[in-house]
Coordinates of C-alpha atoms and ligand atoms in Angstrom, one line a residue:
X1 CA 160.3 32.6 96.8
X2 CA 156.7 31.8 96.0
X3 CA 154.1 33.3 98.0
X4 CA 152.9 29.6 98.8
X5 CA 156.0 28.7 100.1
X6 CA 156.6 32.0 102.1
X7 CA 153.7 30.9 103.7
X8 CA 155.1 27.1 104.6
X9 CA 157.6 29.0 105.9
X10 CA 156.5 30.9 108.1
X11 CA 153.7 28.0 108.9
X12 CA 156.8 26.1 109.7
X13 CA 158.7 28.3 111.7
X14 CA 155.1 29.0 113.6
X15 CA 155.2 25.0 114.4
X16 CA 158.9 25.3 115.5
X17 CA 157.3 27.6 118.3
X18 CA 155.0 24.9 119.6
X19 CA 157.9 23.6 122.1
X20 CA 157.6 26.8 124.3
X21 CA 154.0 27.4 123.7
X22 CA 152.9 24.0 125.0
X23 CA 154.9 24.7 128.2
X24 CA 153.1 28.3 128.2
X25 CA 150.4 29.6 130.0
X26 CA 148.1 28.6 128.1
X27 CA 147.9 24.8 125.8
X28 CA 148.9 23.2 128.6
X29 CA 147.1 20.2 129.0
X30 CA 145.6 20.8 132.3
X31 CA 145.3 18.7 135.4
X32 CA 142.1 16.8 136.1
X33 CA 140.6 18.0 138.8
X34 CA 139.8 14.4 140.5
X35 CA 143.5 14.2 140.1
X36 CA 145.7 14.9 142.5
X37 CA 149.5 15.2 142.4
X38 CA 152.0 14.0 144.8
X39 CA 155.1 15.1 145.6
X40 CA 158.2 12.9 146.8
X41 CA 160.8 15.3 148.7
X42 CA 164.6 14.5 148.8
X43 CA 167.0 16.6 150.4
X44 CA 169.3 17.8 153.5
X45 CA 167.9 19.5 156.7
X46 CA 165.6 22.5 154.7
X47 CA 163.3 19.7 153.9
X48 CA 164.1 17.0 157.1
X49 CA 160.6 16.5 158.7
X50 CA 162.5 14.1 161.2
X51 CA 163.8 11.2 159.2
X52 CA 166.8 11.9 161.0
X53 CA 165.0 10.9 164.3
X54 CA 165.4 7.5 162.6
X55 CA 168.7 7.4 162.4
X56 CA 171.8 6.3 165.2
X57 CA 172.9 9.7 165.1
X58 CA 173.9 12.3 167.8
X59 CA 172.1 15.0 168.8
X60 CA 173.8 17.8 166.8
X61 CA 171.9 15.6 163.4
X62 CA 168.9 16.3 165.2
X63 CA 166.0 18.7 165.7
X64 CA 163.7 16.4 168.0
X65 CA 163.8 18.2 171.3
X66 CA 162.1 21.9 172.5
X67 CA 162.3 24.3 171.2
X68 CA 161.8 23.2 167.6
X69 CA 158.5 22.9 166.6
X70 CA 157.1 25.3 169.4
X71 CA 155.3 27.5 167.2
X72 CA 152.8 25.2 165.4
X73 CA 153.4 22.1 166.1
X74 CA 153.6 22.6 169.4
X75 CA 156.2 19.7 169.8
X76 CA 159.0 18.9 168.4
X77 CA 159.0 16.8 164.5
X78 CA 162.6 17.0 163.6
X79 CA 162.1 19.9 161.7
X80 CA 164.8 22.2 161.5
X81 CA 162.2 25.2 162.3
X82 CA 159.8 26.2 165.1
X83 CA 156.9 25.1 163.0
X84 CA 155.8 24.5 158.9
X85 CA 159.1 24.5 156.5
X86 CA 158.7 25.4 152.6
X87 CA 157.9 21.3 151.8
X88 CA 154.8 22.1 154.6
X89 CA 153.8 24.8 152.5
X90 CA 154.0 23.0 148.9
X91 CA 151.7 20.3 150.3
X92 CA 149.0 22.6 152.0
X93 CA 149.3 24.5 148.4
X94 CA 148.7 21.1 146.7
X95 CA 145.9 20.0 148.9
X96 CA 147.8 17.1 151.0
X97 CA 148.3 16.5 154.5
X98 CA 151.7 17.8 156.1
X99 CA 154.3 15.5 155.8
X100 CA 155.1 12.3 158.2
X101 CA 159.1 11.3 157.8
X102 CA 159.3 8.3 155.3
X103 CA 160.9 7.1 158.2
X104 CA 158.4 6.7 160.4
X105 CA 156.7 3.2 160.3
X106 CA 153.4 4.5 160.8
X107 CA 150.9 3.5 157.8
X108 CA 151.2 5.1 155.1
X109 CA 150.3 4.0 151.6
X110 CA 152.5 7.2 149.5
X111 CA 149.5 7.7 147.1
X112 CA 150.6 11.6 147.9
X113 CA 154.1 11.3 147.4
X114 CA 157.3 10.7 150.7
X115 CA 159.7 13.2 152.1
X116 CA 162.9 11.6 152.2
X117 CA 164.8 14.2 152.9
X118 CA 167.5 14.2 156.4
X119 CA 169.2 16.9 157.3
X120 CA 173.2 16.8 156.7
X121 CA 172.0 15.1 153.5
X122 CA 174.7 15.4 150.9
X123 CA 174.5 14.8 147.0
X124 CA 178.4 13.4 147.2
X125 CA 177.8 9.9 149.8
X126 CA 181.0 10.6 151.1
X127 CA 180.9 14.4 152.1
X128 CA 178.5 13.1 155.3
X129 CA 178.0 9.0 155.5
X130 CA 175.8 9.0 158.2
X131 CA 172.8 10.7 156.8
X132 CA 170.8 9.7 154.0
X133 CA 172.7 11.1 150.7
X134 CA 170.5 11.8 147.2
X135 CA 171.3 8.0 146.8
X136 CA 169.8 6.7 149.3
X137 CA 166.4 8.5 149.6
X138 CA 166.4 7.8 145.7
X139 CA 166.4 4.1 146.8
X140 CA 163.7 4.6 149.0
X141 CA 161.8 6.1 146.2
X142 CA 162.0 2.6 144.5
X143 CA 160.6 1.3 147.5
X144 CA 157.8 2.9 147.3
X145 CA 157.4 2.7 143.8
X146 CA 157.7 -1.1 144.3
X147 CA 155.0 -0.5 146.8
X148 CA 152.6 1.7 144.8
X149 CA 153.1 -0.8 141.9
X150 CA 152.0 -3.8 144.1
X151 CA 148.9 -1.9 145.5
X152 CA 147.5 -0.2 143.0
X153 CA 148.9 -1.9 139.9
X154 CA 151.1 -0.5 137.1
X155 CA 148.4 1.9 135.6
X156 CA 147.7 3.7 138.2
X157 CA 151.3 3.8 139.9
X158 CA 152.8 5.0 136.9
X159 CA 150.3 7.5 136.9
X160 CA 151.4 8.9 140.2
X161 CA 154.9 8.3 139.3
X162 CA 154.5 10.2 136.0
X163 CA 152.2 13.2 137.4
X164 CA 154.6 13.7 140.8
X165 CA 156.6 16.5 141.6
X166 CA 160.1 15.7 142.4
X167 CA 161.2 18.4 145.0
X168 CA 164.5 18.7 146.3
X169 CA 167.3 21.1 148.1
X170 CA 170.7 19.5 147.9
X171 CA 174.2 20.7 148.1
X172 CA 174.5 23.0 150.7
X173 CA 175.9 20.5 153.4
X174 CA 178.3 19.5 150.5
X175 CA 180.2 23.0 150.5
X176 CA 179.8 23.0 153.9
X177 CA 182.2 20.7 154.7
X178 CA 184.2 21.4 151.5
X179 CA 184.4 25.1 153.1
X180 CA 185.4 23.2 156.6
X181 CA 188.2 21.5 154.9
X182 CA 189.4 23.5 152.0
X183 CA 189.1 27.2 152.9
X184 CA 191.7 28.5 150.6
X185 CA 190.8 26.7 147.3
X186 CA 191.2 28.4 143.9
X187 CA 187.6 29.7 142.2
X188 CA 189.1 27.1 140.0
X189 CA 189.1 24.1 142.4
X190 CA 186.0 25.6 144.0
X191 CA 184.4 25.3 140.6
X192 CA 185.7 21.7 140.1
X193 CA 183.9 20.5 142.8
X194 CA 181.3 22.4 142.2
X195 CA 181.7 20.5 139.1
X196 CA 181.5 16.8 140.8
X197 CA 178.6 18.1 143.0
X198 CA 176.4 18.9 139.8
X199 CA 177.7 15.6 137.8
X200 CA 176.2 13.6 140.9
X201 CA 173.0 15.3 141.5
X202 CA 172.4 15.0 137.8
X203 CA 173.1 11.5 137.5
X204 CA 170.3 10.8 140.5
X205 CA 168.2 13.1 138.4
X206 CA 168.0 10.9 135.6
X207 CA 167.5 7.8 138.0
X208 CA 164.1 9.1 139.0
X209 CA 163.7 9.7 135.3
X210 CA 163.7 6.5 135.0
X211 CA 162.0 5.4 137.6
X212 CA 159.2 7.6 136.0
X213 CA 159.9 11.2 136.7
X214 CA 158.9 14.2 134.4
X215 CA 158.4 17.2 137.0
X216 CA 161.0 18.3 138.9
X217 CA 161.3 21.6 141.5
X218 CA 164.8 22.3 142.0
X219 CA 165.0 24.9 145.3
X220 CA 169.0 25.9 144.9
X221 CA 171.5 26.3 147.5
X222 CA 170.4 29.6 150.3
X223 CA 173.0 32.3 151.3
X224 CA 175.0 29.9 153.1
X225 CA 177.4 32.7 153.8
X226 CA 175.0 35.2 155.6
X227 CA 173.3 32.4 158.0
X228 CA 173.8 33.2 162.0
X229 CA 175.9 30.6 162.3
X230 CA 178.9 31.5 159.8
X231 CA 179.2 34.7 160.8
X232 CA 179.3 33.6 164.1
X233 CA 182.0 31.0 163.2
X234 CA 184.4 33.7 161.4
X235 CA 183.3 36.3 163.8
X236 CA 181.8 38.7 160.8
X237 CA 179.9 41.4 162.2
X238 CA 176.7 43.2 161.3
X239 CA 175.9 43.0 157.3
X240 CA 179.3 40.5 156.7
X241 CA 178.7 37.1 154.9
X242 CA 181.4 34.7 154.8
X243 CA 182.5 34.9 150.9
X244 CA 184.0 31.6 150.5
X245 CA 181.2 29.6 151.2
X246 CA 178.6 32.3 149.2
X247 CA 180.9 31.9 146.3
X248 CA 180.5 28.2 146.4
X249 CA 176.5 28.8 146.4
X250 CA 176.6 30.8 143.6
X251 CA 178.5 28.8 141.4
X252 CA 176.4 25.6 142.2
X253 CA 173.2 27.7 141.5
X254 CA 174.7 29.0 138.0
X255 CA 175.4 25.2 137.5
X256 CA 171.9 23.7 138.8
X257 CA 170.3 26.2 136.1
X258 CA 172.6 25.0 133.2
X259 CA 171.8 21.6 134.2
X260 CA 168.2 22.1 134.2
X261 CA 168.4 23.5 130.6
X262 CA 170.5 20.8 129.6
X263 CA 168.1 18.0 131.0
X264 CA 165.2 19.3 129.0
X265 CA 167.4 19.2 126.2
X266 CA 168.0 15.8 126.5
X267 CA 165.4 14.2 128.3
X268 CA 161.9 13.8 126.3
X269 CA 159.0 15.2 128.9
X270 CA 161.5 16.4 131.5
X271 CA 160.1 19.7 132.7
X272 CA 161.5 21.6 135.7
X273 CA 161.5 24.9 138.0
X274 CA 164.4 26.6 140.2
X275 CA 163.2 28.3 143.2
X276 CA 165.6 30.6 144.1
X277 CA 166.1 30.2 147.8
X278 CA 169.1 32.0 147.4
X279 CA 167.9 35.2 146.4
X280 CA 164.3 35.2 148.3
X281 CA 165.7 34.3 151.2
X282 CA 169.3 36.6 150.9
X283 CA 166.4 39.8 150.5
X284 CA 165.4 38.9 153.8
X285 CA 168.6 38.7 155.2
X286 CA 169.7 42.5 154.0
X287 CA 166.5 44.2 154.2
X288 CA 164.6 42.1 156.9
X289 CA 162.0 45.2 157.9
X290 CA 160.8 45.4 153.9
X291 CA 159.4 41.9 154.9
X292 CA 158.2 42.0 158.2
X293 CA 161.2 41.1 160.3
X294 CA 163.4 42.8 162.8
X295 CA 166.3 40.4 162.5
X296 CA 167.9 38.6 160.4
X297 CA 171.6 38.4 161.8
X298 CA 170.7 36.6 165.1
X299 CA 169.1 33.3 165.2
X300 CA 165.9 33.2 167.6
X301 CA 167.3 30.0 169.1
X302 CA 170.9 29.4 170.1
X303 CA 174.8 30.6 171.8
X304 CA 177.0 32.5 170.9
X305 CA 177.2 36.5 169.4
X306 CA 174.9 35.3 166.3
X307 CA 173.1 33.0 168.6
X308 CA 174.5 30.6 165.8
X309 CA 174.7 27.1 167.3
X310 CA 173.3 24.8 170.4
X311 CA 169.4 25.9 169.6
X312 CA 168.0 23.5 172.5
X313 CA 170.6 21.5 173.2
X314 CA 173.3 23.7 175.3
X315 CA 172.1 24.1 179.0
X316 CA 171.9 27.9 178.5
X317 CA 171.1 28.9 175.3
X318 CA 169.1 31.7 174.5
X319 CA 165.5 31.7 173.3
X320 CA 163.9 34.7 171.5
X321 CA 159.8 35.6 172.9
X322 CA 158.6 36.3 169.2
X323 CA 160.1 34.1 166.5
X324 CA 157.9 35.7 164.4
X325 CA 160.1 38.6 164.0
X326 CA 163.1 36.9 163.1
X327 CA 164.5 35.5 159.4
X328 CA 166.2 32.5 161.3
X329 CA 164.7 30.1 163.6
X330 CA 168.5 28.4 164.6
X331 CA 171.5 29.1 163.5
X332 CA 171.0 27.2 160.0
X333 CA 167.3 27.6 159.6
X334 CA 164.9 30.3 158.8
X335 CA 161.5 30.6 161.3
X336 CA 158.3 29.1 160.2
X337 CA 157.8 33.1 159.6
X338 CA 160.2 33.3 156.9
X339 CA 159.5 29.8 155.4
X340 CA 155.6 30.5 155.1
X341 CA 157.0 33.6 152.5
X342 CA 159.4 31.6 150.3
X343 CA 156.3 28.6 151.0
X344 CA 154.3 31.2 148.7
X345 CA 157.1 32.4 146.4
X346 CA 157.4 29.0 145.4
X347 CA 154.1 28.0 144.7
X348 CA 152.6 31.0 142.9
X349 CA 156.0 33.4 142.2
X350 CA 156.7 35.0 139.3
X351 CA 159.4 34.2 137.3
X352 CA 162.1 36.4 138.8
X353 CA 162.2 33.7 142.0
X354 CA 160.3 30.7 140.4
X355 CA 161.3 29.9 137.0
X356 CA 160.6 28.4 134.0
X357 CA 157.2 27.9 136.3
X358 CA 156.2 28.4 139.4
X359 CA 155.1 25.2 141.9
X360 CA 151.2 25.6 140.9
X361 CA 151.6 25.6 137.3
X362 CA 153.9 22.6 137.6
X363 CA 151.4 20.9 139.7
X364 CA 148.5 21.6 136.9
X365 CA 150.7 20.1 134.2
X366 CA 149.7 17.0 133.4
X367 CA 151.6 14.6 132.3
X368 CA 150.3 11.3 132.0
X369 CA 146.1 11.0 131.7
X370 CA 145.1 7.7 133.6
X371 CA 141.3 7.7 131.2
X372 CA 143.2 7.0 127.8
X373 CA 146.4 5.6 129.3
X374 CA 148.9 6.8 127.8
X375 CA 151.4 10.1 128.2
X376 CA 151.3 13.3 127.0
X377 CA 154.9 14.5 126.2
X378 CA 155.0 17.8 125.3
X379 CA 158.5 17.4 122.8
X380 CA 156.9 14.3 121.4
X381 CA 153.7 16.1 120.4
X382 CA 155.4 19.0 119.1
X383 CA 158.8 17.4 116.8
X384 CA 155.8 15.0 115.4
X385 CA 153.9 17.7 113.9
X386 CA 157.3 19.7 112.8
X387 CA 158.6 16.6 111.2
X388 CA 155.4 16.7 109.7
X389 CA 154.9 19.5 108.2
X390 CA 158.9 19.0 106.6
X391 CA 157.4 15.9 105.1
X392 CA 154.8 18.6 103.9
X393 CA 156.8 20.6 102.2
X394 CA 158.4 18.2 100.5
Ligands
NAG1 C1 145.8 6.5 151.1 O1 145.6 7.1 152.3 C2 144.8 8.3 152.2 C3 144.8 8.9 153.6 O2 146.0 9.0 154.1 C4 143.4 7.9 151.8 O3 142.6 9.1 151.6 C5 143.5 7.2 150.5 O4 142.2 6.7 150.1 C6 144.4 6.0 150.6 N1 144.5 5.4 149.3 C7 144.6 4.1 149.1 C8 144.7 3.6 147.7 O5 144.6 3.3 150.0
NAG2 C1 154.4 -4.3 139.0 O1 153.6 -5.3 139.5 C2 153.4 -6.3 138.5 C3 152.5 -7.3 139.2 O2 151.3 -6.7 139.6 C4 154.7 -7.0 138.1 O3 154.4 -7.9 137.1 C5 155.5 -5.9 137.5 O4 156.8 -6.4 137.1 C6 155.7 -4.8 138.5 N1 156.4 -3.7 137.8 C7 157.4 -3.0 138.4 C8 158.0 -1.9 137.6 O5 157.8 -3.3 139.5
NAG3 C1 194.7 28.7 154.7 O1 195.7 29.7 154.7 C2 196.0 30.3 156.0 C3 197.0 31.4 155.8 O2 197.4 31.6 154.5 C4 196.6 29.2 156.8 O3 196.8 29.7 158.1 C5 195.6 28.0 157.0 O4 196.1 27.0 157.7 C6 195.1 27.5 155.6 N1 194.1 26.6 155.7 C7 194.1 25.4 155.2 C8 192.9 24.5 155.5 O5 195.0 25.0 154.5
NAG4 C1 180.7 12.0 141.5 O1 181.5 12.2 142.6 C2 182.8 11.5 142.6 C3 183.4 11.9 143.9 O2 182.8 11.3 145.0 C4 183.6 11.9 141.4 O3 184.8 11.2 141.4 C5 182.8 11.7 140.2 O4 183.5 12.2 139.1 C6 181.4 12.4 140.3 N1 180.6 12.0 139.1 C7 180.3 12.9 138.2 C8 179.5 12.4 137.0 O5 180.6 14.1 138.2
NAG5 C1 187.0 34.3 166.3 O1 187.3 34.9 167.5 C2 187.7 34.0 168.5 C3 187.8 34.8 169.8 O2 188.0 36.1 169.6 C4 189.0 33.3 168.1 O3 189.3 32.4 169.1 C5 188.7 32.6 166.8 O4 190.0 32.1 166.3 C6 188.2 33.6 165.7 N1 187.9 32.8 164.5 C7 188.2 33.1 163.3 C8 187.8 32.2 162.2 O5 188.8 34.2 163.1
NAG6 C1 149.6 33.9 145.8 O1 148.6 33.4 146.6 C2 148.2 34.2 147.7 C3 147.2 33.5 148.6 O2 147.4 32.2 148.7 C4 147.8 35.6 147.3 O3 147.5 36.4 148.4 C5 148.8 36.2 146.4 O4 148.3 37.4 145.9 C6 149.2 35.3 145.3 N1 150.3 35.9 144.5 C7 150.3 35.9 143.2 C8 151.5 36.5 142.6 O5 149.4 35.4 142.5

């Protein structure tokens, strides 16, 4: 080999590195600051900010009577929580208002993004029919592009549409009632339906890539197992977690990640994060005092042994003085406490619970610049100067 051509080679193999240094620290084109990004939020009751309020639903769906919201709200949303959830967090981070349901028929014009989210949400429309499923709230997200288009024009919609951050937390509710129905599956048909769940979420992935999508924050399926209300339910004791149901998360939070790669594979511009709720959260659960709490086994707000179910809706269920020092708020829910941690994990983590990025460097990416109209695609960029340089060499 020549020593010119040593050098093209390693020139070469140099440019075949651009791909993961443009998504680095570091090239990345950078977010105007007169820019802002917003962020449309799908998902099942982590997320719910009281769309299900909207909905001719019982009670049980809902989370729009005291105590929720006692803590800083100081009346109830529909939040699953006494006060802010991780979705509060991300926008405070991000320098928008806390969210109103999309729901709720108050103005708003969505130039900051919609939370579609409702709890019992599932990714598979029949698991739960009647909540809003991925499906649906990705419809709504057509309505307001539709909207944004109409208002602002094309440019600039596409701009918001392009720069967003697509946030969700979806499948938990799915293996919930998978659990409920099919509690002595195989790994094998736990990991088919595991299977369907992924195929489904992923095909509603690449609708909102369509639709415009690049930047998408995956928060993965929590320690269903360990919550107050399981262990209540199969009368596990201290420590126990239900192992079913925690296998179920595991194997849909291998598969969400394998997904993710493949998308980027496969879709020019996609870019993507995992927050592991699973793990940040699961911490708390078995060493609560390392983070501040003094129980994570018992909800603050419920009946029961676990206090696991009825949070403000049985006539004598129990109410803890100090929410503060517990992981869970209800039964199914972690305390504003607990979410204002994982609120922080996710927006500036390292890559051990927020990864490839965390929430903040996702939110600087820019994707589309609205001054020279036209989009910045990472892939594009980079396989243009590769091909070039083989042309090069010839
Ligand atoms: C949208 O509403 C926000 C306040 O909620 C306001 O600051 C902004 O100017 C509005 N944008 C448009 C395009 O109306
Ligand atoms: C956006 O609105 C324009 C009219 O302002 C319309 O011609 C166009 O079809 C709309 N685009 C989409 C994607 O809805
Ligand atoms: C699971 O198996 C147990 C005992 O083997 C049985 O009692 C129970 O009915 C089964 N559950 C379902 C949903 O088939
Ligand atoms: C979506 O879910 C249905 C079950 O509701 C299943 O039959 C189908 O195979 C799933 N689709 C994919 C792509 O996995
Ligand atoms: C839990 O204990 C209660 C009362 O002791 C019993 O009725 C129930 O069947 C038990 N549930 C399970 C899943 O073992
Ligand atoms: C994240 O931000 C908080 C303040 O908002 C700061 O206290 C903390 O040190 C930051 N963590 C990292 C890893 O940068």
């Amino acid at each position: 080999m020549t020593e010119s051509s040593f050098l093209l080679v390693v020139f070469a193999t140099a440019l075949l590195i651009i791909p993961t240094f443009s998504l680095g620290k570091h090239s990345r084109p950078k977010l105007k600051s007169e820019n802002k990004v917003a962020i449309f939020v799908f998902g099942d009751s982590v997320f719910d900010v009281g769309n299900n309020n909207y909905l001719n639903i019982g009670i049980e769906g809902k989370a729009n009577f005291p105590p929720y919201g006692e803590t800083f709200f100081r009346q109830p949303t529909g939040r699953f929580c006494d006060g802010r959830t991780i979705p509060d967090y991300a926008a405070s981070y991000a320098n928008i208002p806390y969210w109103k349901p999309f729901l709720d028929t108050s103005y708003q014009n969505f130039t900051n993004g919609a939370n579609f989210a409702s709890a019992g949400g599932t990714v598979i429309p029949g698991d739960n029919p009647i909540t809003l499923n991925f499906g649906t709230q990705v419809g709504y997200l057509q309505q307001v592009a539709n909207l944004l288009n109409e208002t602002l024009g094309h440019t600039e919609a596409q701009k918001i549409l392009r720069n967003g951050i697509y946030f969700s937390s979806f499948g938990g509710v799915d293996y919930m009632y998978y659990t409920s129905e099919n509690e002595n599956a195989t790994e094998s048909e736990q990991l088919e339906f595991v299977t369907t769940v992924i195929g489904n979420f992923t095909y509603w992935i690449e609708e909102i890539y369509q639709k415009g999508g690049r930047k998408f924050a995956f928060q993965n399926v929590g320690p269903l197992g360990c919550q107050p209300e399981m262990k209540q339910s199969y009368n596990l004791t201290g420590k126990e977690c239900y192992e079913f149901v925690q296998t179920l998360a595991t194997l849909h939070n291998n598969a969400l990640s394998n997904m993710a790669i493949e998308l980027e594979r496969k879709l020019s511009g996609f870019t993507y994060l995992i927050f592991d709720f699973f793990t940040t959260l699961n911490d708390r659960i078995q060493d609560p005092a390392k983070y501040g709490f003094k129980e994570s086994n018992i909800a603050c707000c419920g009946t029961g042994t676990n206090r696991g179910t009825g949070c403000g809706r049985t006539t004598a269920y129990e109410l803890c003085s100090d929410p503060n020092e517990y992981v869970f708020f209800d039964g199914g829910h972690p305390t504003e406490s607990c979410y204002s941690e994982l609120g922080e994990l996710l927006w500036n983590g390292t890559s051990d619970v927020t990864w490839p990025l965390n929430m903040k460097q996702l939110y600087e990416l820019e994707i589309y610049s609205a001054d020279d109209g036209h989009f910045i695609d990472h892939k594009v960029i980079a396989s243009s100067l590769i091909s070039h340089q083989d042309i090069a060499s010839y």
